[in-house]
Amino acid sequence: MVIKEMVHITPYDLDRRLHIYLPDDYADSTERYPVMYMYDGHNLFCDEDATYGKSWGLETYLNQWDRKMMIVGIECNHEGNKRLEEFCPYDFKDFNGKLIHGTGQIFMQWVTDELKPMIDGMFRTLPDREHTGIGGSSMGGLMSYYTIVRHNDIFSKAACLSSAYTFCYDALKAEIESAGELLPDTRVYMSWGSKESGRKPGLVKYTCANLEFSHLLVERGAVTYPYLQAYGGHCEADWEKQNGIYMPFLWD
């Protein structure tokens, strides 16, 4: 089942909706559950909540999966370019050449310092690092990669689908090159679709970026799963097709 809760994001002084998946028997059990925090929570479960009318279908997948867990989906800021600002830790220019001031580090610290402790207090979670993951797509995938590097002490797993690395390639590369060793049980799923760029040079660019960022993680002790989705586009319908790939890789 999916419930919705409002939460206050202290550094922005804004309220935001959480989309939280709980196993259907949550109320009838005393079990504790792993938790995966995911960006763009409104796009994860219900088509009627999704920005473009199609979700990841994640509730359907989790209901039939033999592993029980929680998902905490964080809705994005829908106002103007606020999503781009919140979901990037660096300043960058968007496709129209407009300068975006990234506040992703602030947002990430709110997730780790306020949101996670709140969720651990409200629900029966397994709060340790082994049972805590992060995930997202596009800008959310970028944030998930950034988070697993910066807070490897809190998150042991990350799903980075169609990540927007190219917006901040140099800054992100410098970030991980300056990072220390990652803990050896760190797992990171990284995917990109062959149809996302529309042209072969774009596919080559995205492929090289994902493989380089994968290699940088492996050099620091992580296990990665780079996945090129044949005919995959930059959309929820294609990310839904990967539920049965990244979830078992990260959690089994």
PDB file of C-alpha atoms in Angstrom:
ATOM      1  CA  MET A   1       0.000   0.000   0.000  1.00  0.00           C
ATOM      2  CA  VAL A   2       1.064   3.576  -0.615  1.00  0.00           C
ATOM      3  CA  ILE A   3       0.408   6.322   1.909  1.00  0.00           C
ATOM      4  CA  LYS A   4       1.076  10.031   1.566  1.00  0.00           C
ATOM      5  CA  GLU A   5       2.541  12.204   4.287  1.00  0.00           C
ATOM      6  CA  MET A   6       3.533  15.859   4.345  1.00  0.00           C
ATOM      7  CA  VAL A   7       6.970  16.800   5.636  1.00  0.00           C
ATOM      8  CA  HIS A   8       8.733  20.114   6.183  1.00  0.00           C
ATOM      9  CA  ILE A   9      12.048  20.700   4.414  1.00  0.00           C
ATOM     10  CA  THR A  10      13.766  22.903   6.954  1.00  0.00           C
ATOM     11  CA  PRO A  11      16.548  24.464   4.825  1.00  0.00           C
ATOM     12  CA  TYR A  12      14.023  25.572   2.176  1.00  0.00           C
ATOM     13  CA  ASP A  13      11.192  26.310   4.638  1.00  0.00           C
ATOM     14  CA  LEU A  14       8.852  24.375   2.357  1.00  0.00           C
ATOM     15  CA  ASP A  15       6.352  21.575   2.878  1.00  0.00           C
ATOM     16  CA  ARG A  16       6.625  18.563   0.587  1.00  0.00           C
ATOM     17  CA  ARG A  17       4.661  15.359   0.014  1.00  0.00           C
ATOM     18  CA  LEU A  18       6.163  11.928   0.622  1.00  0.00           C
ATOM     19  CA  HIS A  19       4.842   8.868  -1.221  1.00  0.00           C
ATOM     20  CA  ILE A  20       5.586   5.938   1.088  1.00  0.00           C
ATOM     21  CA  TYR A  21       5.213   2.299   0.116  1.00  0.00           C
ATOM     22  CA  LEU A  22       4.564  -0.165   2.962  1.00  0.00           C
ATOM     23  CA  PRO A  23       4.044  -3.922   2.659  1.00  0.00           C
ATOM     24  CA  ASP A  24       0.317  -4.691   2.753  1.00  0.00           C
ATOM     25  CA  ASP A  25       0.650  -6.591   6.025  1.00  0.00           C
ATOM     26  CA  TYR A  26       2.627  -3.822   7.742  1.00  0.00           C
ATOM     27  CA  ALA A  27      -0.123  -3.079  10.277  1.00  0.00           C
ATOM     28  CA  ASP A  28      -0.545  -6.758  11.179  1.00  0.00           C
ATOM     29  CA  SER A  29       3.126  -7.581  11.755  1.00  0.00           C
ATOM     30  CA  THR A  30       5.993  -6.582  14.014  1.00  0.00           C
ATOM     31  CA  GLU A  31       8.598  -7.004  11.294  1.00  0.00           C
ATOM     32  CA  ARG A  32      11.197  -4.339  10.530  1.00  0.00           C
ATOM     33  CA  TYR A  33      11.966  -3.426   6.932  1.00  0.00           C
ATOM     34  CA  PRO A  34      14.802  -2.169   4.717  1.00  0.00           C
ATOM     35  CA  VAL A  35      14.197   1.302   3.293  1.00  0.00           C
ATOM     36  CA  MET A  36      15.001   2.794  -0.076  1.00  0.00           C
ATOM     37  CA  TYR A  37      14.714   6.574  -0.393  1.00  0.00           C
ATOM     38  CA  MET A  38      13.857   7.707  -3.913  1.00  0.00           C
ATOM     39  CA  TYR A  39      13.644  11.059  -5.638  1.00  0.00           C
ATOM     40  CA  ASP A  40      10.588  12.129  -7.717  1.00  0.00           C
ATOM     41  CA  GLY A  41       8.347  10.068  -5.467  1.00  0.00           C
ATOM     42  CA  HIS A  42       5.170  11.137  -7.267  1.00  0.00           C
ATOM     43  CA  ASN A  43       6.329   9.218 -10.368  1.00  0.00           C
ATOM     44  CA  LEU A  44       6.954   5.886  -8.640  1.00  0.00           C
ATOM     45  CA  PHE A  45       3.622   4.257  -7.853  1.00  0.00           C
ATOM     46  CA  CYS A  46       0.428   5.720  -9.321  1.00  0.00           C
ATOM     47  CA  ASP A  47      -0.164   6.890 -12.891  1.00  0.00           C
ATOM     48  CA  GLU A  48      -2.580   9.551 -11.664  1.00  0.00           C
ATOM     49  CA  ASP A  49       0.178  11.147  -9.567  1.00  0.00           C
ATOM     50  CA  ALA A  50       2.881  10.978 -12.229  1.00  0.00           C
ATOM     51  CA  THR A  51       3.958  14.120 -14.071  1.00  0.00           C
ATOM     52  CA  TYR A  52       3.343  12.621 -17.527  1.00  0.00           C
ATOM     53  CA  GLY A  53       0.546  10.223 -16.591  1.00  0.00           C
ATOM     54  CA  LYS A  54       2.743   7.099 -16.372  1.00  0.00           C
ATOM     55  CA  SER A  55       4.490   5.833 -13.231  1.00  0.00           C
ATOM     56  CA  TRP A  56       7.259   3.301 -12.649  1.00  0.00           C
ATOM     57  CA  GLY A  57       4.616   0.797 -11.523  1.00  0.00           C
ATOM     58  CA  LEU A  58       6.762   0.158  -8.495  1.00  0.00           C
ATOM     59  CA  GLU A  59       3.879  -0.753  -6.190  1.00  0.00           C
ATOM     60  CA  THR A  60       2.784  -3.519  -8.565  1.00  0.00           C
ATOM     61  CA  TYR A  61       6.327  -4.855  -8.721  1.00  0.00           C
ATOM     62  CA  LEU A  62       6.888  -4.792  -4.961  1.00  0.00           C
ATOM     63  CA  ASN A  63       3.540  -6.461  -4.242  1.00  0.00           C
ATOM     64  CA  GLN A  64       4.642  -9.557  -6.178  1.00  0.00           C
ATOM     65  CA  TRP A  65       8.309  -9.542  -5.138  1.00  0.00           C
ATOM     66  CA  ASP A  66       9.311 -12.008  -2.445  1.00  0.00           C
ATOM     67  CA  ARG A  67      11.317  -9.411  -0.514  1.00  0.00           C
ATOM     68  CA  LYS A  68       9.404  -7.010   1.730  1.00  0.00           C
ATOM     69  CA  MET A  69      10.677  -3.463   2.067  1.00  0.00           C
ATOM     70  CA  MET A  70       9.698   0.179   2.334  1.00  0.00           C
ATOM     71  CA  ILE A  71      10.098   2.908  -0.266  1.00  0.00           C
ATOM     72  CA  VAL A  72      10.118   6.567   0.758  1.00  0.00           C
ATOM     73  CA  GLY A  73       9.487   8.618  -2.383  1.00  0.00           C
ATOM     74  CA  ILE A  74      10.232  12.330  -2.073  1.00  0.00           C
ATOM     75  CA  GLU A  75       8.129  14.499  -4.369  1.00  0.00           C
ATOM     76  CA  CYS A  76      10.080  17.111  -6.289  1.00  0.00           C
ATOM     77  CA  ASN A  77       9.502  20.857  -6.309  1.00  0.00           C
ATOM     78  CA  HIS A  78       7.268  21.485  -9.343  1.00  0.00           C
ATOM     79  CA  GLU A  79       7.814  25.256  -9.421  1.00  0.00           C
ATOM     80  CA  GLY A  80       9.851  26.550 -12.375  1.00  0.00           C
ATOM     81  CA  ASN A  81      13.446  25.291 -12.271  1.00  0.00           C
ATOM     82  CA  LYS A  82      13.331  24.407  -8.577  1.00  0.00           C
ATOM     83  CA  ARG A  83      13.593  20.674  -9.305  1.00  0.00           C
ATOM     84  CA  LEU A  84      16.827  21.253 -11.215  1.00  0.00           C
ATOM     85  CA  GLU A  85      18.164  23.383  -8.373  1.00  0.00           C
ATOM     86  CA  GLU A  86      17.299  20.878  -5.653  1.00  0.00           C
ATOM     87  CA  PHE A  87      18.455  17.824  -7.593  1.00  0.00           C
ATOM     88  CA  CYS A  88      21.947  19.013  -8.503  1.00  0.00           C
ATOM     89  CA  PRO A  89      24.806  19.768  -6.086  1.00  0.00           C
ATOM     90  CA  TYR A  90      26.591  22.027  -8.570  1.00  0.00           C
ATOM     91  CA  ASP A  91      25.848  25.117 -10.635  1.00  0.00           C
ATOM     92  CA  PHE A  92      25.252  24.315 -14.319  1.00  0.00           C
ATOM     93  CA  LYS A  93      23.570  25.544 -17.474  1.00  0.00           C
ATOM     94  CA  ASP A  94      20.367  23.896 -18.641  1.00  0.00           C
ATOM     95  CA  PHE A  95      19.545  22.979 -22.253  1.00  0.00           C
ATOM     96  CA  ASN A  96      18.557  26.596 -22.908  1.00  0.00           C
ATOM     97  CA  GLY A  97      21.819  27.974 -21.541  1.00  0.00           C
ATOM     98  CA  LYS A  98      20.215  29.299 -18.364  1.00  0.00           C
ATOM     99  CA  LEU A  99      22.402  29.178 -15.273  1.00  0.00           C
ATOM    100  CA  ILE A 100      20.971  26.915 -12.570  1.00  0.00           C
ATOM    101  CA  HIS A 101      22.227  27.355  -9.008  1.00  0.00           C
ATOM    102  CA  GLY A 102      22.383  23.843  -7.633  1.00  0.00           C
ATOM    103  CA  THR A 103      21.457  23.329  -3.982  1.00  0.00           C
ATOM    104  CA  GLY A 104      21.623  19.530  -4.052  1.00  0.00           C
ATOM    105  CA  GLN A 105      24.119  19.321  -1.218  1.00  0.00           C
ATOM    106  CA  ILE A 106      21.655  21.140   1.041  1.00  0.00           C
ATOM    107  CA  PHE A 107      18.840  18.856  -0.069  1.00  0.00           C
ATOM    108  CA  MET A 108      20.968  15.730   0.463  1.00  0.00           C
ATOM    109  CA  GLN A 109      21.863  16.840   3.984  1.00  0.00           C
ATOM    110  CA  TRP A 110      18.192  17.283   4.775  1.00  0.00           C
ATOM    111  CA  VAL A 111      17.548  13.704   3.587  1.00  0.00           C
ATOM    112  CA  THR A 112      20.323  12.296   5.763  1.00  0.00           C
ATOM    113  CA  ASP A 113      20.036  14.556   8.810  1.00  0.00           C
ATOM    114  CA  GLU A 114      16.270  15.068   9.108  1.00  0.00           C
ATOM    115  CA  LEU A 115      14.212  12.842   6.825  1.00  0.00           C
ATOM    116  CA  LYS A 116      15.891   9.512   7.556  1.00  0.00           C
ATOM    117  CA  PRO A 117      15.779   9.942  11.359  1.00  0.00           C
ATOM    118  CA  MET A 118      12.129  10.969  11.084  1.00  0.00           C
ATOM    119  CA  ILE A 119      11.233   7.880   9.019  1.00  0.00           C
ATOM    120  CA  ASP A 120      13.170   5.624  11.388  1.00  0.00           C
ATOM    121  CA  GLY A 121      11.178   7.111  14.263  1.00  0.00           C
ATOM    122  CA  MET A 122       7.766   6.816  12.584  1.00  0.00           C
ATOM    123  CA  PHE A 123       8.049   3.334  11.070  1.00  0.00           C
ATOM    124  CA  ARG A 124       9.536  -0.067  11.859  1.00  0.00           C
ATOM    125  CA  THR A 125      12.648   0.255   9.745  1.00  0.00           C
ATOM    126  CA  LEU A 126      15.995  -1.486   9.707  1.00  0.00           C
ATOM    127  CA  PRO A 127      17.930   1.772  10.096  1.00  0.00           C
ATOM    128  CA  ASP A 128      21.473   0.489   9.604  1.00  0.00           C
ATOM    129  CA  ARG A 129      23.519   1.204   6.504  1.00  0.00           C
ATOM    130  CA  GLU A 130      23.205  -2.354   5.162  1.00  0.00           C
ATOM    131  CA  HIS A 131      19.441  -1.928   4.864  1.00  0.00           C
ATOM    132  CA  THR A 132      19.343   1.639   3.517  1.00  0.00           C
ATOM    133  CA  GLY A 133      19.386   2.608  -0.174  1.00  0.00           C
ATOM    134  CA  ILE A 134      18.877   5.638  -2.412  1.00  0.00           C
ATOM    135  CA  GLY A 135      17.520   5.848  -5.962  1.00  0.00           C
ATOM    136  CA  GLY A 136      16.150   7.991  -8.749  1.00  0.00           C
ATOM    137  CA  SER A 137      16.135   8.773 -12.447  1.00  0.00           C
ATOM    138  CA  SER A 138      17.513  11.617 -14.541  1.00  0.00           C
ATOM    139  CA  MET A 139      18.363  14.408 -12.056  1.00  0.00           C
ATOM    140  CA  GLY A 140      17.296  12.001  -9.309  1.00  0.00           C
ATOM    141  CA  GLY A 141      19.799   9.477 -10.656  1.00  0.00           C
ATOM    142  CA  LEU A 142      22.519  12.114 -10.508  1.00  0.00           C
ATOM    143  CA  MET A 143      21.564  12.883  -6.904  1.00  0.00           C
ATOM    144  CA  SER A 144      21.590   9.185  -6.023  1.00  0.00           C
ATOM    145  CA  TYR A 145      25.120   8.792  -7.388  1.00  0.00           C
ATOM    146  CA  TYR A 146      26.257  11.909  -5.534  1.00  0.00           C
ATOM    147  CA  THR A 147      24.617  10.706  -2.316  1.00  0.00           C
ATOM    148  CA  ILE A 148      26.163   7.219  -2.342  1.00  0.00           C
ATOM    149  CA  VAL A 149      29.596   8.829  -2.709  1.00  0.00           C
ATOM    150  CA  ARG A 150      29.141  11.589  -0.151  1.00  0.00           C
ATOM    151  CA  HIS A 151      27.219   9.529   2.411  1.00  0.00           C
ATOM    152  CA  ASN A 152      28.482   6.004   1.937  1.00  0.00           C
ATOM    153  CA  ASP A 153      28.374   5.771   5.726  1.00  0.00           C
ATOM    154  CA  ILE A 154      24.559   5.902   5.574  1.00  0.00           C
ATOM    155  CA  PHE A 155      23.660   4.344   2.192  1.00  0.00           C
ATOM    156  CA  SER A 156      25.010   1.026   0.913  1.00  0.00           C
ATOM    157  CA  LYS A 157      23.008   0.872  -2.328  1.00  0.00           C
ATOM    158  CA  ALA A 158      22.030   3.245  -5.132  1.00  0.00           C
ATOM    159  CA  ALA A 159      19.869   2.964  -8.249  1.00  0.00           C
ATOM    160  CA  CYS A 160      20.936   5.580 -10.796  1.00  0.00           C
ATOM    161  CA  LEU A 161      18.674   5.355 -13.859  1.00  0.00           C
ATOM    162  CA  SER A 162      19.255   7.620 -16.868  1.00  0.00           C
ATOM    163  CA  SER A 163      21.346   9.903 -14.679  1.00  0.00           C
ATOM    164  CA  ALA A 164      21.954  13.468 -15.882  1.00  0.00           C
ATOM    165  CA  TYR A 165      25.725  13.269 -15.505  1.00  0.00           C
ATOM    166  CA  THR A 166      26.439  15.433 -18.535  1.00  0.00           C
ATOM    167  CA  PHE A 167      25.077  18.582 -16.861  1.00  0.00           C
ATOM    168  CA  CYS A 168      27.919  18.535 -14.352  1.00  0.00           C
ATOM    169  CA  TYR A 169      30.392  15.982 -15.693  1.00  0.00           C
ATOM    170  CA  ASP A 170      33.614  17.707 -14.612  1.00  0.00           C
ATOM    171  CA  ALA A 171      32.395  18.675 -11.144  1.00  0.00           C
ATOM    172  CA  LEU A 172      31.021  15.210 -10.403  1.00  0.00           C
ATOM    173  CA  LYS A 173      34.173  13.519 -11.674  1.00  0.00           C
ATOM    174  CA  ALA A 174      36.313  15.761  -9.472  1.00  0.00           C
ATOM    175  CA  GLU A 175      34.021  14.948  -6.532  1.00  0.00           C
ATOM    176  CA  ILE A 176      34.504  11.208  -6.748  1.00  0.00           C
ATOM    177  CA  GLU A 177      38.193  11.453  -7.627  1.00  0.00           C
ATOM    178  CA  SER A 178      38.713  13.298  -4.359  1.00  0.00           C
ATOM    179  CA  ALA A 179      36.614  10.795  -2.399  1.00  0.00           C
ATOM    180  CA  GLY A 180      38.170   8.044  -0.354  1.00  0.00           C
ATOM    181  CA  GLU A 181      37.512   4.321  -0.487  1.00  0.00           C
ATOM    182  CA  LEU A 182      33.916   3.162  -0.451  1.00  0.00           C
ATOM    183  CA  LEU A 183      32.815   0.387   1.846  1.00  0.00           C
ATOM    184  CA  PRO A 184      33.164  -2.991   0.072  1.00  0.00           C
ATOM    185  CA  ASP A 185      29.466  -3.907   0.212  1.00  0.00           C
ATOM    186  CA  THR A 186      28.503  -0.773  -1.773  1.00  0.00           C
ATOM    187  CA  ARG A 187      26.329  -1.602  -4.794  1.00  0.00           C
ATOM    188  CA  VAL A 188      25.390   0.855  -7.523  1.00  0.00           C
ATOM    189  CA  TYR A 189      23.090   0.190 -10.478  1.00  0.00           C
ATOM    190  CA  MET A 190      23.633   2.547 -13.425  1.00  0.00           C
ATOM    191  CA  SER A 191      21.519   2.516 -16.585  1.00  0.00           C
ATOM    192  CA  TRP A 192      20.995   4.481 -19.770  1.00  0.00           C
ATOM    193  CA  GLY A 193      18.761   3.895 -22.805  1.00  0.00           C
ATOM    194  CA  SER A 194      19.910   3.561 -26.379  1.00  0.00           C
ATOM    195  CA  LYS A 195      17.117   5.895 -27.556  1.00  0.00           C
ATOM    196  CA  GLU A 196      17.579   8.650 -24.966  1.00  0.00           C
ATOM    197  CA  SER A 197      19.768  10.889 -27.093  1.00  0.00           C
ATOM    198  CA  GLY A 198      18.058  10.264 -30.432  1.00  0.00           C
ATOM    199  CA  ARG A 199      21.429  10.241 -32.224  1.00  0.00           C
ATOM    200  CA  LYS A 200      24.460   7.934 -32.186  1.00  0.00           C
ATOM    201  CA  PRO A 201      26.927  10.610 -30.950  1.00  0.00           C
ATOM    202  CA  GLY A 202      24.684  11.178 -27.953  1.00  0.00           C
ATOM    203  CA  LEU A 203      24.527   7.452 -27.221  1.00  0.00           C
ATOM    204  CA  VAL A 204      28.316   7.254 -27.340  1.00  0.00           C
ATOM    205  CA  LYS A 205      28.549  10.222 -24.969  1.00  0.00           C
ATOM    206  CA  TYR A 206      26.103   8.759 -22.445  1.00  0.00           C
ATOM    207  CA  THR A 207      27.712   5.329 -22.652  1.00  0.00           C
ATOM    208  CA  CYS A 208      31.192   6.707 -22.052  1.00  0.00           C
ATOM    209  CA  ALA A 209      29.979   8.817 -19.109  1.00  0.00           C
ATOM    210  CA  ASN A 210      28.216   5.913 -17.409  1.00  0.00           C
ATOM    211  CA  LEU A 211      31.121   3.544 -17.908  1.00  0.00           C
ATOM    212  CA  GLU A 212      33.629   6.093 -16.650  1.00  0.00           C
ATOM    213  CA  PHE A 213      31.594   6.849 -13.533  1.00  0.00           C
ATOM    214  CA  SER A 214      31.114   3.125 -13.012  1.00  0.00           C
ATOM    215  CA  HIS A 215      34.866   2.570 -13.270  1.00  0.00           C
ATOM    216  CA  LEU A 216      35.530   5.329 -10.746  1.00  0.00           C
ATOM    217  CA  LEU A 217      33.260   3.556  -8.248  1.00  0.00           C
ATOM    218  CA  VAL A 218      34.856   0.172  -8.867  1.00  0.00           C
ATOM    219  CA  GLU A 219      38.298   1.692  -8.325  1.00  0.00           C
ATOM    220  CA  ARG A 220      37.087   2.727  -4.871  1.00  0.00           C
ATOM    221  CA  GLY A 221      35.768  -0.692  -3.921  1.00  0.00           C
ATOM    222  CA  ALA A 222      32.118  -0.671  -5.021  1.00  0.00           C
ATOM    223  CA  VAL A 223      30.296  -3.265  -7.109  1.00  0.00           C
ATOM    224  CA  THR A 224      28.419  -1.761 -10.062  1.00  0.00           C
ATOM    225  CA  TYR A 225      25.889  -2.950 -12.618  1.00  0.00           C
ATOM    226  CA  PRO A 226      26.115  -0.803 -15.772  1.00  0.00           C
ATOM    227  CA  TYR A 227      23.075  -1.539 -17.943  1.00  0.00           C
ATOM    228  CA  LEU A 228      22.391  -0.268 -21.467  1.00  0.00           C
ATOM    229  CA  GLN A 229      18.663  -0.631 -22.069  1.00  0.00           C
ATOM    230  CA  ALA A 230      18.124  -1.509 -25.725  1.00  0.00           C
ATOM    231  CA  TYR A 231      15.573   0.882 -27.278  1.00  0.00           C
ATOM    232  CA  GLY A 232      15.164   2.510 -23.879  1.00  0.00           C
ATOM    233  CA  GLY A 233      14.019   6.119 -23.703  1.00  0.00           C
ATOM    234  CA  HIS A 234      14.086   8.790 -21.018  1.00  0.00           C
ATOM    235  CA  CYS A 235      10.701   7.967 -19.515  1.00  0.00           C
ATOM    236  CA  GLU A 236       8.917   6.199 -16.686  1.00  0.00           C
ATOM    237  CA  ALA A 237       7.628   3.428 -18.958  1.00  0.00           C
ATOM    238  CA  ASP A 238      11.190   2.317 -19.687  1.00  0.00           C
ATOM    239  CA  TRP A 239      12.361   2.754 -16.098  1.00  0.00           C
ATOM    240  CA  GLU A 240       9.478   0.501 -15.053  1.00  0.00           C
ATOM    241  CA  LYS A 241      10.978  -2.273 -17.211  1.00  0.00           C
ATOM    242  CA  GLN A 242      14.096  -2.133 -15.041  1.00  0.00           C
ATOM    243  CA  ASN A 243      12.358  -2.725 -11.689  1.00  0.00           C
ATOM    244  CA  GLY A 244      13.126  -6.431 -11.935  1.00  0.00           C
ATOM    245  CA  ILE A 245      16.801  -5.753 -12.666  1.00  0.00           C
ATOM    246  CA  TYR A 246      17.981  -3.103 -10.229  1.00  0.00           C
ATOM    247  CA  MET A 247      15.916  -4.240  -7.242  1.00  0.00           C
ATOM    248  CA  PRO A 248      17.275  -7.832  -7.131  1.00  0.00           C
ATOM    249  CA  PHE A 249      20.815  -6.590  -7.841  1.00  0.00           C
ATOM    250  CA  LEU A 250      20.721  -4.139  -4.955  1.00  0.00           C
ATOM    251  CA  TRP A 251      18.759  -6.127  -2.376  1.00  0.00           C
ATOM    252  CA  ASP A 252      19.154  -9.883  -2.980  1.00  0.00           C
TER     253      ASP A 252
END
